[in-house]
C-alpha cells in the first residue's frame, strides 16, 4: 500500500508589528544606546534615495523599513531587559 500524502499545513502571513514607544531609560548607558539607535533610524528614514533606478530605490526603501522595524525590536528588548533586571 502507498503511504498517505504529506499533510498540507496552512501558513498565515505575519502581521506588521505594532509600534509602541519604549519606556524611559533608567540608566545613562541605556539612554545613550537609545539615543544612538534613534539617530541611526532617523538617518535611515530621512536619507533621500539615490536616483539610480527603480530596483535600487526599492532596495533602499526595503532596507530603511527593515532598519526601522529592527529599532522597534531593539526597544522592546531594552524594555524587557530593564523589567527583568528589577
Coordinates of C-alpha atoms in Angstrom, one line a residue:
X1 CA 0.0 0.0 0.0
X2 CA 1.0 3.6 -0.8
X3 CA 1.8 5.9 2.2
X4 CA -0.6 8.8 2.6
X5 CA 0.4 12.1 1.1
X6 CA 2.1 14.6 3.4
X7 CA -0.3 16.9 5.3
X8 CA -0.5 20.4 4.0
X9 CA -0.4 22.9 6.8
X10 CA -1.8 26.4 6.0
X11 CA 0.5 29.2 6.9
X12 CA -0.9 32.6 7.9
X13 CA 1.2 35.6 7.0
X14 CA 2.8 37.6 9.8
X15 CA 1.1 40.9 10.6
X16 CA 3.0 44.2 10.7
X17 CA 4.4 44.9 14.2
X18 CA 2.6 47.3 16.5
X19 CA 4.7 50.4 17.2
X20 CA 4.9 51.1 20.9
X21 CA 7.2 53.8 22.3
X22 CA 9.8 52.3 24.7
X23 CA 9.6 53.2 28.4
X24 CA 12.0 56.0 29.6
X25 CA 15.6 54.7 30.1
X26 CA 16.6 54.2 33.7
X27 CA 20.4 54.2 33.2
X28 CA 22.8 56.5 31.4
X29 CA 24.1 53.6 29.3
X30 CA 20.6 52.6 28.0
X31 CA 19.8 56.3 27.4
X32 CA 22.9 56.6 25.3
X33 CA 22.1 53.4 23.4
X34 CA 18.6 54.5 22.7
X35 CA 19.8 57.9 21.5
X36 CA 22.4 56.3 19.2
X37 CA 19.8 53.9 17.8
X38 CA 17.3 56.7 17.3
X39 CA 19.9 58.7 15.3
X40 CA 20.6 55.6 13.1
X41 CA 16.8 55.2 12.4
X42 CA 16.4 58.9 11.7
X43 CA 19.3 58.8 9.3
X44 CA 18.0 55.7 7.6
X45 CA 14.5 57.1 7.2
X46 CA 15.4 60.6 6.1
X47 CA 18.2 59.9 3.7
X48 CA 16.8 60.5 0.2
X49 CA 17.2 57.6 -2.2
X50 CA 19.8 57.9 -4.9
X51 CA 18.2 58.3 -8.3
X52 CA 19.8 55.2 -9.8
X53 CA 16.7 53.3 -10.9
X54 CA 13.6 51.6 -9.5
X55 CA 15.4 48.4 -8.3
X56 CA 18.0 50.3 -6.1
X57 CA 15.2 52.6 -4.9
X58 CA 13.1 49.6 -3.9
X59 CA 16.1 48.0 -2.2
X60 CA 16.9 51.2 -0.3
X61 CA 13.3 51.6 0.8
X62 CA 13.2 48.0 1.9
X63 CA 16.4 48.3 3.9
X64 CA 15.2 51.6 5.5
X65 CA 11.9 49.9 6.6
X66 CA 13.8 46.9 7.9
X67 CA 16.1 49.1 10.0
X68 CA 13.1 50.9 11.4
X69 CA 11.5 47.6 12.4
X70 CA 14.7 46.4 13.9
X71 CA 14.8 49.5 16.1
X72 CA 11.4 48.7 17.4
X73 CA 12.5 45.2 18.3
X74 CA 15.6 46.6 19.9
X75 CA 13.5 49.0 22.0
X76 CA 11.3 46.1 23.1
X77 CA 14.4 44.1 24.1
X78 CA 15.8 47.0 26.0
X79 CA 12.4 47.4 27.8
X80 CA 12.4 43.7 28.7
X81 CA 16.0 43.8 29.9
X82 CA 15.0 46.7 32.2
X83 CA 11.9 45.0 33.5
X84 CA 13.7 41.6 34.1
X85 CA 16.6 43.3 35.9
X86 CA 14.2 44.6 38.6

